[in-house]
Coordinates of C-alpha atoms in Angstrom, one line a residue:
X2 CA 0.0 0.0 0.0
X3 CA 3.0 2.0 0.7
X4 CA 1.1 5.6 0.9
X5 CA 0.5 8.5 2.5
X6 CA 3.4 11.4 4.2
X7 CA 2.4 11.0 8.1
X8 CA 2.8 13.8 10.5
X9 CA 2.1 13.5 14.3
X10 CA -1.7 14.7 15.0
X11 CA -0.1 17.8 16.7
X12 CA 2.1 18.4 13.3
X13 CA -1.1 17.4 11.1
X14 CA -3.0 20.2 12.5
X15 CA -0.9 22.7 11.6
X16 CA 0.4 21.2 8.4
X17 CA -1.5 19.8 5.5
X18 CA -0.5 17.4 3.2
X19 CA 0.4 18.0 -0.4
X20 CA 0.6 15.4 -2.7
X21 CA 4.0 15.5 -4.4
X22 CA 5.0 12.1 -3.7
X23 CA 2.5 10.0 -3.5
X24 CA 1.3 6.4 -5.3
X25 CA -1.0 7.7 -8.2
X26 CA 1.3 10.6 -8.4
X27 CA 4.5 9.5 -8.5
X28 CA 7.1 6.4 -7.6
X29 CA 8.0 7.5 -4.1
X30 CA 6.6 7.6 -1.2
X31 CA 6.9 8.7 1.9
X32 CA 5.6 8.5 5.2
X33 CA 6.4 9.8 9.1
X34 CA 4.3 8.3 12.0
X35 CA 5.6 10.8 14.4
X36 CA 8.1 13.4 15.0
X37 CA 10.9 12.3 15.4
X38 CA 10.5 10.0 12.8
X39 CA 9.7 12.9 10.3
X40 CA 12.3 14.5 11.6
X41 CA 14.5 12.4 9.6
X42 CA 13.2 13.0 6.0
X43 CA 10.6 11.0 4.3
X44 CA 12.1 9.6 0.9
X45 CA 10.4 6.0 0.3
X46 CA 10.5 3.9 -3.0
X47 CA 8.4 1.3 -3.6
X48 CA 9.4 -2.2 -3.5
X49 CA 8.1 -2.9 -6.5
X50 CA 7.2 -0.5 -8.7
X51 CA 5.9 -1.3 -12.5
X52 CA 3.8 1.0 -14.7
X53 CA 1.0 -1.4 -16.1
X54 CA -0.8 -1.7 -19.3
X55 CA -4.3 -0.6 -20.0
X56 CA -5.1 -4.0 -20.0
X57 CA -6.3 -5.3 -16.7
X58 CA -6.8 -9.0 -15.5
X59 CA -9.8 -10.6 -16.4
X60 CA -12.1 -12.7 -14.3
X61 CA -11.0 -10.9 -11.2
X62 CA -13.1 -8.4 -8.6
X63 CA -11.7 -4.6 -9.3
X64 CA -11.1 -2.4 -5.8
X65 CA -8.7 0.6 -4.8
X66 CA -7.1 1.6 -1.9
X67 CA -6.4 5.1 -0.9
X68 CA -5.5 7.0 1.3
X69 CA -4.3 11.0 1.9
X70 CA -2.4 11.7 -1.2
X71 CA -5.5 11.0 -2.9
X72 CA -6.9 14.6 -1.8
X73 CA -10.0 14.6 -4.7
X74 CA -11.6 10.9 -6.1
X75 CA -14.6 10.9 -8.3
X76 CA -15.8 8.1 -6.7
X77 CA -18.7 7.6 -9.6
X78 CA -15.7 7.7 -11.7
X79 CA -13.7 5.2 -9.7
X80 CA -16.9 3.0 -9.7
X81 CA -17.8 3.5 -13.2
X82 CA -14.3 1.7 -14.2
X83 CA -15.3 -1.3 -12.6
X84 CA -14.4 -0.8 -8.8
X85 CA -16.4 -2.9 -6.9
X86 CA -14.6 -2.0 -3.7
X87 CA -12.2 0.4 -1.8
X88 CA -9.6 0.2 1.0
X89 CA -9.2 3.3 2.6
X90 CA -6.0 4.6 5.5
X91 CA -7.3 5.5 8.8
X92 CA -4.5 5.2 10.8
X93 CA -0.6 4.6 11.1
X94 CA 1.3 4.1 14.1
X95 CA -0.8 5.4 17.5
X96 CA -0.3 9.1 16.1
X97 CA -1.1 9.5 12.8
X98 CA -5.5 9.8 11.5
X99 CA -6.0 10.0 8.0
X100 CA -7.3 13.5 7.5
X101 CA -9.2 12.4 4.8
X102 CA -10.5 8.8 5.8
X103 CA -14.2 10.4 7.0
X104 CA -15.1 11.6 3.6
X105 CA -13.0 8.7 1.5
X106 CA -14.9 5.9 3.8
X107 CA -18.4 7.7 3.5
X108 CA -17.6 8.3 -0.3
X109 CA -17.0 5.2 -2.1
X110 CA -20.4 3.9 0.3
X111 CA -22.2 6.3 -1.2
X112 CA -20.9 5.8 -4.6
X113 CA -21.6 2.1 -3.9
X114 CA -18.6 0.8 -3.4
X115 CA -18.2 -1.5 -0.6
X116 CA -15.7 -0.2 1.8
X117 CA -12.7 -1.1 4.2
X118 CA -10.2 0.6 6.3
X119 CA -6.6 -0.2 6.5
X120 CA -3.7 0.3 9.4
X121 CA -0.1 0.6 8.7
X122 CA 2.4 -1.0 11.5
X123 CA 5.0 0.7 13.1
X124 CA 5.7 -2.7 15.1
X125 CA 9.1 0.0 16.7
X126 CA 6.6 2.5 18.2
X127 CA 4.0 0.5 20.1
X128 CA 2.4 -2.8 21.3
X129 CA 0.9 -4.5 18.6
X130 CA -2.3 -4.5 20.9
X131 CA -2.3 -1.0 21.0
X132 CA -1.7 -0.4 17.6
X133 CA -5.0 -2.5 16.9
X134 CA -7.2 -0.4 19.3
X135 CA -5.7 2.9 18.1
X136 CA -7.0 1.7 14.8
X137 CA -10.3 1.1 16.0
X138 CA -10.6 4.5 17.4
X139 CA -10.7 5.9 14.7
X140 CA -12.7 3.9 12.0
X141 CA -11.1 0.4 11.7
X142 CA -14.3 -1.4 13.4
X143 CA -17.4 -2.4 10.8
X144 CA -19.9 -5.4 11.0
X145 CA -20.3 -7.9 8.5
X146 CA -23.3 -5.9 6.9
X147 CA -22.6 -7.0 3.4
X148 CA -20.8 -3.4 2.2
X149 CA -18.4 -3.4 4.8
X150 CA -14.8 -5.5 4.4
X151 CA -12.6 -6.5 7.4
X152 CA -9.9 -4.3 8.4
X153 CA -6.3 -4.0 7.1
X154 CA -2.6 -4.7 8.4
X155 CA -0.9 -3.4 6.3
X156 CA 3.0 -4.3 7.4
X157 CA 6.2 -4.3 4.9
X158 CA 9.4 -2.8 4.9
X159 CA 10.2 -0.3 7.0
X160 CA 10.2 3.6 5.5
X161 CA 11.7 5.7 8.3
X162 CA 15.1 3.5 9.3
X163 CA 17.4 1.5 7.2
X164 CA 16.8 -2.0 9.4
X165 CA 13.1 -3.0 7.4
X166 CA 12.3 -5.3 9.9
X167 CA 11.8 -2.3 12.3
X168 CA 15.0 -3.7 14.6
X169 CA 12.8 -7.0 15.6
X170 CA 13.6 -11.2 15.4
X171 CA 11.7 -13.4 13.6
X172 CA 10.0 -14.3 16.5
X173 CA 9.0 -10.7 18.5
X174 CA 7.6 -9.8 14.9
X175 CA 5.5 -12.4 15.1
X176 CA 4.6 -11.8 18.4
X177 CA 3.8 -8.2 17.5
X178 CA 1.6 -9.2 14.2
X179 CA -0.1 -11.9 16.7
X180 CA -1.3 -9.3 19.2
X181 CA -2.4 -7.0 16.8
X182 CA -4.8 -9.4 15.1
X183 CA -5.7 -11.1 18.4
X184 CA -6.9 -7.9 19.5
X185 CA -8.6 -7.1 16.2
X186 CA -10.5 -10.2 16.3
X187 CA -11.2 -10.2 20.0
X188 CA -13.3 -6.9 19.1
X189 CA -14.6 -7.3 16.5
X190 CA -15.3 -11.0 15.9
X191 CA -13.8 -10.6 12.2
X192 CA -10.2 -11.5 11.0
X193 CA -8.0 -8.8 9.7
X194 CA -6.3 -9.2 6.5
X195 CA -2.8 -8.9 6.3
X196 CA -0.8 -6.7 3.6
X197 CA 2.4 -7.4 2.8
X198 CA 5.3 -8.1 0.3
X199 CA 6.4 -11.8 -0.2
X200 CA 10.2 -11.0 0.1
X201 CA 9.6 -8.6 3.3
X202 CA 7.0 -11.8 5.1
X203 CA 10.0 -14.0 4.6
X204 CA 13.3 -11.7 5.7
X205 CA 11.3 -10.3 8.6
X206 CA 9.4 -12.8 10.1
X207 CA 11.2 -15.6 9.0
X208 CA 8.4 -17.0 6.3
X209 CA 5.5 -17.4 9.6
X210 CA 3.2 -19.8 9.0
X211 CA 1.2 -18.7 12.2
X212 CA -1.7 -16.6 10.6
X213 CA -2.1 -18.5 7.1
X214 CA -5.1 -20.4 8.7
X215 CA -7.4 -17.7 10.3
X216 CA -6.2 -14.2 8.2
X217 CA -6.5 -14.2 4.8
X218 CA -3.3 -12.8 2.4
X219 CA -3.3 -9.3 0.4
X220 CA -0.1 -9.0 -1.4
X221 CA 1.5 -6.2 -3.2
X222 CA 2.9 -7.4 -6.4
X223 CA 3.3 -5.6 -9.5
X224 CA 5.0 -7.4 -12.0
X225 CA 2.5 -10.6 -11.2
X226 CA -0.1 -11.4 -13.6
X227 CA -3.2 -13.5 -12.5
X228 CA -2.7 -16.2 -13.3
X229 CA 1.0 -16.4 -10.9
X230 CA 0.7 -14.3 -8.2
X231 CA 3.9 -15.1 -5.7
X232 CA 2.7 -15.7 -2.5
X233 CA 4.4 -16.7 1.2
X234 CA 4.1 -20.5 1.1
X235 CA 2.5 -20.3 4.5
X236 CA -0.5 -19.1 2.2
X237 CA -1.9 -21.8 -0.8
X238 CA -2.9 -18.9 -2.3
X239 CA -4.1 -14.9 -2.2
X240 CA -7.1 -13.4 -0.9
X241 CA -6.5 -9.5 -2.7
X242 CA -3.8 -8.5 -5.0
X243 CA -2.3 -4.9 -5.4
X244 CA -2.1 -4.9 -9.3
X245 CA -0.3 -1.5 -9.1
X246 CA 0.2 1.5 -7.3
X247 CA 0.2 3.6 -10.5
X248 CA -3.7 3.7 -10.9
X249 CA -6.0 7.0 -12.0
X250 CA -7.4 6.9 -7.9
X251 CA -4.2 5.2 -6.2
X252 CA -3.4 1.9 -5.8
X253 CA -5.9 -0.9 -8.3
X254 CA -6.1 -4.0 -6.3
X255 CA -7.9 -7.8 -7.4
X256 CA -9.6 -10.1 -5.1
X257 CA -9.4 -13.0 -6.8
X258 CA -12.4 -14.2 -7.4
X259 CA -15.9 -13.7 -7.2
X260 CA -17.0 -16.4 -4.4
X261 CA -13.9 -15.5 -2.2
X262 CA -14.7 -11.8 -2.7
X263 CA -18.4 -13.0 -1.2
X264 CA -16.4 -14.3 1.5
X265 CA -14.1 -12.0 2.2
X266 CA -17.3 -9.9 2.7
X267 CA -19.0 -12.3 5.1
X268 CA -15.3 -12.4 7.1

């Protein structure tokens, strides 16, 4: 997902965000969850970065996911290209709210779109427990209503050190992702799903095989196609594909198919 420049709530007040590096914009970018971590300079590139084709897959269910950068979205527009969903940002860190998640999340409902809301992990800054009920605070919740989709991890390299592991073993990243969802589930009796890269899944938490039964998989690859889309072998297969991060809205994303988009729904 790999979005949005991230200012402490304190700085966000005072500062808004421009979108000069952003995924729909352009191939960086960057993001700060606090202070001190801004402090430092946000300069980001993708992982994987690959301008598509106008061709898309075929077969699949269309969705977005956006988040700050994406200041304006026609979401009729966004819908009348064949989104059937979108993942919005509400939250990074325990200090960072999407100042644009509100009208995002209540746009693409209204549009029709069914909706989600997505987290990205500092697993450095705070307990992955807290993390989970920071997120929940501030719009990560929702019911299986049938127009509502289970909330997002989103956790991958990290964009504010050079260690992208966030300075954790194998095993205390695991720990962290394992109290995040926990808690997530505990609260709201769905699973989260879990965003990541293949590479970063098996360098930072040593290829786990610990979620691959209860959360289902998004990953972010954009030189896939369809029909071979790499996944962690803890997974048989993905739930939600980032196609690219280069799309007219941000980020164009698959679920792959039409019965495990129903249940990704039900979830």
């Amino acid at each position: 997902m790999r979005k949005t420049a991230l200012v402490s709530l304190t700085v966000a007040a005072a500062t808004s965000l421009a979108c000069t590096t952003l995924t729909g914009c352009s191939s960086t970018s960057p993001r700060a969850a606090d202070a001190s971590q801004s402090a430092a300079g946000p300069a980001v590139q993708p992982q994987d970065s690959t301008v598509r084709p106008d061709s898309r897959p075929k077969g699949l269910i269309p969705g977005v996911d956006v988040s700050a950068y994406q200041k304006k979205i026609n979401w009729s527009t966004v819908k009348a290209r064949g989104s059937r969903f979108a993942y919005v940002k509400a939250t990074e860190g325990v200090r960072y709210v999407s100042s644009t998640f509100a009208a995002q999340y209540a746009g693409a409902r209204n549009a029709g779109l069914a909706h989600g809301a997505y987290h990205f992990a500092t697993p450095n800054t705070a307990s992955g427990k807290r993390q989970a009920d920071y997120f929940l605070a501030h719009g990560g919740g929702g019911k299986a209503d049938g127009h509502t989709l289970p909330g997002v991890l989103d956790i991958e390299k990290n964009p504010y050190g050079k260690d992208k592991c966030y300075g954790l073993s194998h095993a205390k990243m695991v720990a962290w992702i394992s109290a995040f969802l926990k808690e997530y589930h505990a609260r709201t009796g769905r699973r989260a799903v879990i965003n990541t890269f293949k590479d970063w899944w098996i360098d930072c938490t040593g290829n786990a095989k610990a979620f691959s039964a209860t959360d289902r998989l998004w990953v972010n690859d954009h030189k896939a196609t369809a029909r071979k889309v790499p996944v962690p072998s803890a997974w048989s297969s993905y739930t939600i594909w980032q196609w690219t991060e280069k799309g007219a809205y941000g980020d164009e994303d698959y679920v792959k198919s039409a019965t495990v988009y129903r249940k990704l729904l039900a979830g």
